[in-house]
mmCIF file of C-alpha atoms in Angstrom:
data_model
loop_
_atom_site.group_PDB
_atom_site.id
_atom_site.type_symbol
_atom_site.label_atom_id
_atom_site.label_comp_id
_atom_site.label_asym_id
_atom_site.label_seq_id
_atom_site.Cartn_x
_atom_site.Cartn_y
_atom_site.Cartn_z
ATOM 1 C CA MET S 666 16.114 8.329 11.693
ATOM 2 C CA SER S 667 16.328 12.025 10.139
ATOM 3 C CA GLU S 668 14.421 13.086 7.351
ATOM 4 C CA ARG S 669 16.225 15.401 5.164
ATOM 5 C CA GLU S 670 16.151 17.338 1.642
ATOM 6 C CA THR S 671 18.776 18.051 -0.857
ATOM 7 C CA SER S 672 19.257 21.545 -2.045
ATOM 8 C CA GLY S 673 17.492 20.164 -5.303
ATOM 9 C CA GLY S 674 14.265 19.137 -3.417
ATOM 10 C CA LEU S 675 14.633 15.474 -3.129
ATOM 11 C CA SER S 676 13.565 13.795 0.027
ATOM 12 C CA TYR S 677 15.207 11.119 2.011
ATOM 13 C CA SER S 678 15.779 9.564 5.106
ATOM 14 C CA ARG S 679 18.753 8.360 6.875
ATOM 15 C CA VAL S 680 19.185 5.650 9.874
ATOM 16 C CA GLY S 681 21.767 3.498 11.170
ATOM 17 C CA THR S 682 25.627 3.716 11.105
ATOM 18 C CA GLY S 683 27.919 1.679 9.194
ATOM 19 C CA PRO S 684 28.585 0.572 5.464
ATOM 20 C CA ALA S 685 26.312 2.819 3.094
ATOM 21 C CA VAL S 686 23.278 1.420 1.368
ATOM 22 C CA VAL S 687 20.918 3.511 -0.740
ATOM 23 C CA LEU S 688 17.343 2.138 -1.301
ATOM 24 C CA VAL S 689 15.680 3.114 -4.739
ATOM 25 C CA HIS S 690 12.062 2.300 -5.177
ATOM 26 C CA GLY S 691 10.151 1.494 -8.446
ATOM 27 C CA TRP S 692 7.697 3.135 -10.777
ATOM 28 C CA CYS S 693 5.056 5.143 -9.228
ATOM 29 C CA CYS S 694 6.161 4.150 -5.797
ATOM 30 C CA ASP S 695 7.973 5.981 -2.990
ATOM 31 C CA ARG S 696 10.514 5.099 -0.495
ATOM 32 C CA THR S 697 8.288 3.249 2.005
ATOM 33 C CA PHE S 698 8.081 0.405 -0.489
ATOM 34 C CA LEU S 699 11.432 -0.627 0.804
ATOM 35 C CA ALA S 700 10.499 -0.201 4.428
ATOM 36 C CA PRO S 701 11.246 -4.030 5.367
ATOM 37 C CA GLN S 702 15.053 -3.696 3.902
ATOM 38 C CA GLN S 703 15.384 -0.410 5.703
ATOM 39 C CA ALA S 704 14.485 -1.630 8.798
ATOM 40 C CA HIS S 705 16.644 -4.889 8.463
ATOM 41 C CA LEU S 706 19.940 -3.067 7.113
ATOM 42 C CA ALA S 707 19.689 -0.313 9.795
ATOM 43 C CA PRO S 708 21.126 -2.150 12.920
ATOM 44 C CA THR S 709 24.374 -2.601 10.749
ATOM 45 C CA HIS S 710 24.473 -0.177 7.928
ATOM 46 C CA THR S 711 24.006 3.412 7.154
ATOM 47 C CA VAL S 712 20.520 3.107 5.108
ATOM 48 C CA VAL S 713 19.460 6.140 2.876
ATOM 49 C CA SER S 714 15.830 5.883 1.035
ATOM 50 C CA LEU S 715 15.167 8.700 -1.130
ATOM 51 C CA ASP S 716 12.103 9.671 -3.152
ATOM 52 C CA LEU S 717 13.011 10.145 -6.757
ATOM 53 C CA ARG S 718 11.788 13.296 -8.492
ATOM 54 C CA GLY S 719 8.195 13.507 -8.889
ATOM 55 C CA HIS S 720 7.593 10.823 -6.526
ATOM 56 C CA GLY S 721 6.729 10.917 -2.708
ATOM 57 C CA THR S 722 7.374 13.960 -1.217
ATOM 58 C CA SER S 723 10.300 14.897 -3.766
ATOM 59 C CA ARG S 724 10.161 17.769 -6.328
ATOM 60 C CA TRP S 725 7.828 17.817 -9.234
ATOM 61 C CA VAL S 726 7.453 20.348 -12.128
ATOM 62 C CA ASP S 727 5.747 20.118 -15.118
ATOM 63 C CA GLU S 728 7.808 18.368 -18.077
ATOM 64 C CA LEU S 729 10.500 17.063 -15.626
ATOM 65 C CA ALA S 730 13.077 14.896 -17.169
ATOM 66 C CA CYS S 731 12.547 11.084 -15.965
ATOM 67 C CA GLU S 732 14.872 9.108 -17.772
ATOM 68 C CA ILE S 733 16.712 6.545 -15.926
ATOM 69 C CA THR S 734 19.877 8.334 -16.190
ATOM 70 C CA ASP S 735 18.104 11.418 -14.547
ATOM 71 C CA PHE S 736 16.953 9.175 -11.465
ATOM 72 C CA ALA S 737 20.536 8.071 -11.346
ATOM 73 C CA ASP S 738 21.529 11.592 -11.004
ATOM 74 C CA ASP S 739 19.159 11.819 -8.208
ATOM 75 C CA VAL S 740 20.814 8.762 -6.373
ATOM 76 C CA ALA S 741 24.075 10.688 -6.745
ATOM 77 C CA GLU S 742 22.833 14.035 -5.582
ATOM 78 C CA VAL S 743 21.276 12.471 -2.398
ATOM 79 C CA ALA S 744 24.445 10.372 -1.840
ATOM 80 C CA ALA S 745 26.628 13.488 -1.984
ATOM 81 C CA ASP S 746 24.111 15.481 0.208
ATOM 82 C CA ALA S 747 24.180 12.430 3.028
ATOM 83 C CA GLY S 748 28.164 12.293 2.552
ATOM 84 C CA LEU S 749 28.207 8.887 0.955
ATOM 85 C CA SER S 750 30.774 7.632 -1.592
ATOM 86 C CA ALA S 751 29.960 4.781 -3.625
ATOM 87 C CA PRO S 752 27.348 3.159 -1.683
ATOM 88 C CA VAL S 753 25.699 0.056 -2.534
ATOM 89 C CA VAL S 754 22.437 0.836 -4.363
ATOM 90 C CA VAL S 755 19.266 -1.499 -3.984
ATOM 91 C CA GLY S 756 16.622 -0.658 -6.244
ATOM 92 C CA HIS S 757 13.215 -2.221 -6.909
ATOM 93 C CA SER S 758 11.350 -2.555 -10.400
ATOM 94 C CA MET S 759 12.184 0.583 -12.113
ATOM 95 C CA GLY S 760 14.570 1.497 -9.241
ATOM 96 C CA GLY S 761 16.430 -1.697 -10.199
ATOM 97 C CA LEU S 762 17.334 -0.248 -13.618
ATOM 98 C CA VAL S 763 18.284 2.912 -11.764
ATOM 99 C CA ALA S 764 20.723 0.839 -9.580
ATOM 100 C CA LEU S 765 22.040 -0.952 -12.708
ATOM 101 C CA GLU S 766 22.626 2.784 -14.106
ATOM 102 C CA CYS S 767 24.571 3.881 -10.897
ATOM 103 C CA ALA S 768 26.560 0.516 -11.145
ATOM 104 C CA ALA S 769 27.554 1.299 -15.007
ATOM 105 C CA ARG S 770 28.463 4.737 -14.106
ATOM 106 C CA GLY S 771 30.615 3.936 -10.940
ATOM 107 C CA LEU S 772 28.308 5.481 -8.642
ATOM 108 C CA ALA S 773 27.970 2.152 -6.451
ATOM 109 C CA SER S 774 30.234 -0.343 -5.047
ATOM 110 C CA ALA S 775 27.645 -3.011 -5.684
ATOM 111 C CA ALA S 776 23.951 -3.082 -6.532
ATOM 112 C CA VAL S 777 21.152 -4.964 -5.930
ATOM 113 C CA LEU S 778 18.274 -5.233 -8.607
ATOM 114 C CA VAL S 779 14.956 -6.523 -7.047
ATOM 115 C CA ASP S 780 12.839 -7.887 -9.611
ATOM 116 C CA PRO S 781 14.037 -4.922 -12.156
ATOM 117 C CA ALA S 782 11.923 -3.538 -14.977
ATOM 118 C CA PRO S 783 12.803 -5.283 -18.299
ATOM 119 C CA MET S 784 16.294 -5.254 -19.078
ATOM 120 C CA LEU S 785 16.684 -7.317 -22.110
ATOM 121 C CA ASP S 786 13.326 -8.335 -22.624
ATOM 122 C CA GLU S 787 12.245 -6.543 -25.873
ATOM 123 C CA SER S 788 8.527 -7.671 -25.507
ATOM 124 C CA GLY S 789 8.338 -5.915 -22.071
ATOM 125 C CA ARG S 790 10.233 -2.826 -23.375
ATOM 126 C CA ALA S 791 7.770 -2.550 -26.541
ATOM 127 C CA TYR S 792 4.830 -2.913 -24.199
ATOM 128 C CA PHE S 793 5.994 0.114 -22.082
ATOM 129 C CA ALA S 794 6.876 1.986 -25.415
ATOM 130 C CA ARG S 795 3.274 1.780 -26.614
ATOM 131 C CA SER S 796 1.555 2.284 -23.430
ATOM 132 C CA TRP S 797 3.056 5.364 -22.114
ATOM 133 C CA PRO S 798 0.729 7.750 -23.913
ATOM 134 C CA GLU S 799 -2.395 5.972 -22.290
ATOM 135 C CA VAL S 800 -0.161 6.538 -19.077
ATOM 136 C CA ALA S 801 -0.229 10.434 -19.791
ATOM 137 C CA ASP S 802 -4.254 10.138 -19.851
ATOM 138 C CA ASP S 803 -4.615 8.004 -16.569
ATOM 139 C CA ALA S 804 -5.861 11.047 -14.642
ATOM 140 C CA ASP S 805 -7.849 8.897 -12.268
ATOM 141 C CA GLY S 806 -5.055 6.170 -12.072
ATOM 142 C CA SER S 807 -7.342 3.147 -13.273
ATOM 143 C CA TRP S 808 -4.813 2.024 -15.907
ATOM 144 C CA ARG S 809 -1.905 1.864 -13.098
ATOM 145 C CA ARG S 810 -4.108 0.130 -10.813
ATOM 146 C CA ARG S 811 -4.924 -2.580 -13.469
ATOM 147 C CA PHE S 812 -1.125 -2.711 -14.473
ATOM 148 C CA ALA S 813 -0.105 -3.242 -10.580
ATOM 149 C CA GLU S 814 -2.550 -5.642 -9.952
ATOM 150 C CA ARG S 815 -1.340 -7.876 -12.875
ATOM 151 C CA THR S 816 1.966 -8.105 -11.487
ATOM 152 C CA MET S 817 0.879 -9.348 -8.239
ATOM 153 C CA LEU S 818 0.102 -13.186 -7.566
ATOM 154 C CA ALA S 819 -3.451 -13.662 -6.077
ATOM 155 C CA THR S 820 -1.816 -14.767 -2.842
ATOM 156 C CA ASP S 821 -0.072 -11.548 -2.516
ATOM 157 C CA ARG S 822 -1.684 -9.665 0.477
ATOM 158 C CA VAL S 823 0.914 -7.218 2.134
ATOM 159 C CA ARG S 824 0.001 -3.626 1.527
ATOM 160 C CA ARG S 825 -1.997 -4.626 -1.697
ATOM 161 C CA VAL S 826 -4.767 -2.181 -1.327
ATOM 162 C CA GLU S 827 -2.038 0.614 -0.365
ATOM 163 C CA THR S 828 0.173 -0.100 -3.193
ATOM 164 C CA LEU S 829 -2.498 0.103 -5.954
ATOM 165 C CA ASP S 830 -3.636 3.337 -4.347
ATOM 166 C CA GLY S 831 -0.213 4.658 -3.994
ATOM 167 C CA MET S 832 0.971 4.226 -7.494
ATOM 168 C CA ALA S 833 -2.579 5.694 -8.877
ATOM 169 C CA ARG S 834 -1.753 9.046 -7.006
ATOM 170 C CA VAL S 835 1.520 9.626 -8.831
ATOM 171 C CA HIS S 836 1.102 12.970 -11.308
ATOM 172 C CA PRO S 837 0.275 11.078 -14.855
ATOM 173 C CA SER S 838 3.009 13.153 -16.385
ATOM 174 C CA VAL S 839 5.636 11.713 -14.106
ATOM 175 C CA ALA S 840 4.140 8.156 -14.682
ATOM 176 C CA ALA S 841 4.103 8.181 -18.323
ATOM 177 C CA THR S 842 7.727 10.028 -18.889
ATOM 178 C CA SER S 843 9.201 7.757 -16.546
ATOM 179 C CA MET S 844 7.573 4.604 -18.275
ATOM 180 C CA ARG S 845 8.828 5.957 -21.776
ATOM 181 C CA GLY S 846 12.428 6.228 -19.866
ATOM 182 C CA MET S 847 12.277 2.632 -19.029
ATOM 183 C CA ALA S 848 11.374 1.783 -22.528
ATOM 184 C CA ASP S 849 14.351 3.934 -23.686
ATOM 185 C CA TYR S 850 16.981 2.688 -21.359
ATOM 186 C CA ASP S 851 19.930 0.973 -22.999
ATOM 187 C CA ALA S 852 20.264 -1.830 -20.213
ATOM 188 C CA GLY S 853 22.259 -4.054 -22.442
ATOM 189 C CA ALA S 854 24.995 -1.241 -22.400
ATOM 190 C CA ALA S 855 24.811 -0.612 -19.113
ATOM 191 C CA LEU S 856 25.219 -4.356 -18.138
ATOM 192 C CA GLU S 857 28.184 -4.520 -20.295
ATOM 193 C CA ALA S 858 29.775 -1.437 -18.441
ATOM 194 C CA VAL S 859 29.499 -2.773 -15.151
ATOM 195 C CA THR S 860 32.629 -3.677 -13.086
ATOM 196 C CA VAL S 861 31.392 -4.393 -9.632
ATOM 197 C CA PRO S 862 29.364 -7.045 -8.234
ATOM 198 C CA LEU S 863 25.811 -7.102 -9.122
ATOM 199 C CA LEU S 864 22.636 -9.265 -7.864
ATOM 200 C CA VAL S 865 19.385 -9.833 -9.399
ATOM 201 C CA VAL S 866 16.692 -10.967 -7.357
ATOM 202 C CA SER S 867 13.323 -12.221 -9.271
ATOM 203 C CA ALA S 868 9.892 -12.876 -8.364
ATOM 204 C CA ALA S 869 7.321 -15.331 -10.074
ATOM 205 C CA HIS S 870 8.234 -14.443 -13.623
ATOM 206 C CA PRO S 871 11.781 -13.632 -13.851
ATOM 207 C CA GLU S 872 13.254 -12.412 -17.273
ATOM 208 C CA ASP S 873 15.586 -14.753 -18.977
ATOM 209 C CA MET S 874 18.866 -14.554 -16.652
ATOM 210 C CA ARG S 875 20.874 -16.657 -19.413
ATOM 211 C CA ALA S 876 20.876 -13.284 -21.781
ATOM 212 C CA VAL S 877 21.496 -11.042 -18.787
ATOM 213 C CA ARG S 878 24.393 -13.265 -17.588
ATOM 214 C CA GLY S 879 25.791 -13.149 -21.193
ATOM 215 C CA ARG S 880 26.097 -9.310 -20.979
ATOM 216 C CA CYS S 881 27.691 -9.194 -17.081
ATOM 217 C CA ARG S 882 30.391 -11.558 -16.114
ATOM 218 C CA HIS S 883 29.887 -9.985 -12.566
ATOM 219 C CA LEU S 884 26.061 -11.137 -12.169
ATOM 220 C CA MET S 885 24.627 -13.320 -9.192
ATOM 221 C CA THR S 886 21.122 -14.130 -9.436
ATOM 222 C CA GLY S 887 18.218 -15.494 -7.020
ATOM 223 C CA GLN S 888 14.548 -16.181 -6.955
ATOM 224 C CA ALA S 889 11.795 -15.463 -4.468
ATOM 225 C CA VAL S 890 9.429 -18.576 -3.667
ATOM 226 C CA GLY S 891 5.520 -17.559 -4.018
ATOM 227 C CA ALA S 892 5.728 -13.818 -4.606
ATOM 228 C CA GLY S 893 4.551 -11.379 -7.375
ATOM 229 C CA HIS S 894 6.538 -8.334 -8.403
ATOM 230 C CA PHE S 895 6.271 -6.645 -4.644
ATOM 231 C CA LEU S 896 8.279 -9.510 -3.277
ATOM 232 C CA GLN S 897 10.370 -7.227 -1.041
ATOM 233 C CA LEU S 898 7.206 -6.481 0.653
ATOM 234 C CA GLU S 899 5.596 -9.836 0.557
ATOM 235 C CA VAL S 900 8.346 -12.074 1.201
ATOM 236 C CA PRO S 901 11.062 -10.094 2.991
ATOM 237 C CA GLU S 902 12.248 -13.130 4.780
ATOM 238 C CA GLN S 903 13.418 -14.527 1.596
ATOM 239 C CA VAL S 904 14.793 -11.264 0.041
ATOM 240 C CA ASN S 905 16.528 -10.075 2.932
ATOM 241 C CA PRO S 906 18.865 -12.826 3.550
ATOM 242 C CA MET S 907 19.695 -12.839 -0.312
ATOM 243 C CA ILE S 908 20.936 -9.335 -0.060
ATOM 244 C CA ASP S 909 22.925 -10.084 3.155
ATOM 245 C CA ARG S 910 24.751 -13.119 1.806
ATOM 246 C CA PHE S 911 25.583 -11.056 -1.550
ATOM 247 C CA LEU S 912 26.859 -8.075 0.573
ATOM 248 C CA ALA S 913 29.165 -10.582 2.592
ATOM 249 C CA LEU S 914 30.400 -12.333 -0.690
ATOM 250 C CA SER S 915 30.782 -9.027 -2.767
ATOM 251 C CA LEU S 916 32.159 -6.420 -0.688
ATOM 252 C CA PRO S 917 35.569 -5.939 1.307
ATOM 253 C CA PRO S 918 35.770 -5.997 5.146
ATOM 254 C CA GLY S 919 33.850 -3.154 6.274
ATOM 255 C CA GLY S 920 31.874 -2.694 3.212
ATOM 256 C CA ALA S 921 31.126 0.340 1.284
ATOM 257 C CA PRO S 922 32.013 3.713 2.890
ATOM 258 C CA SER S 923 29.245 5.370 5.117
#
């Protein structure tokens, strides 16, 4: 595995050879949150995992723009730096919205949204819209710890403490502006613009996929059993085969170029 950094200060890792997949983490997380998918795909794919701006070891400056479209720009920057053309983009949570935006903009040959942040669920988006000012004041990370724990099932155990601690460490400004970005993102328009295969893999409490399917005719769906929001960590033995099957059905022989 090689560790790299773009000229714009985005950190990423690259491993494997073959069709290209870019992994995008969620809100207040980093690229280690998709480690099971990286390990699973690396024997057969070129896998690039990045830290979005303000997350992990990537750049951060005060007042950094953290809209979903900005994060999609990060994916495009990393893909260009790695020499990838229209890879498959797999995103978890907020990263699911980033993957959707990449698909809508023609930056991806296919996209996988792993328990994405609210797309058409107006109550969820409204919650983000009214909560981001609290997040801006969450200097000790306690708000984010409580929020993350509510997204988990009581039976979820994999990396539970590390997840809560990691999400609390992200700078409050980045956490708040990216939450506002999720609230403001027009996922409905993006879904209607998608012309490539799209898979949504949901956790225990999925968004209404009937509404999502009504906006995107290229949609496939799946749901994990017995796992909360961090299902890609908790039950990769369920999530990874769904990704495999989706790629086998959706991509031409040889897949997305490496």
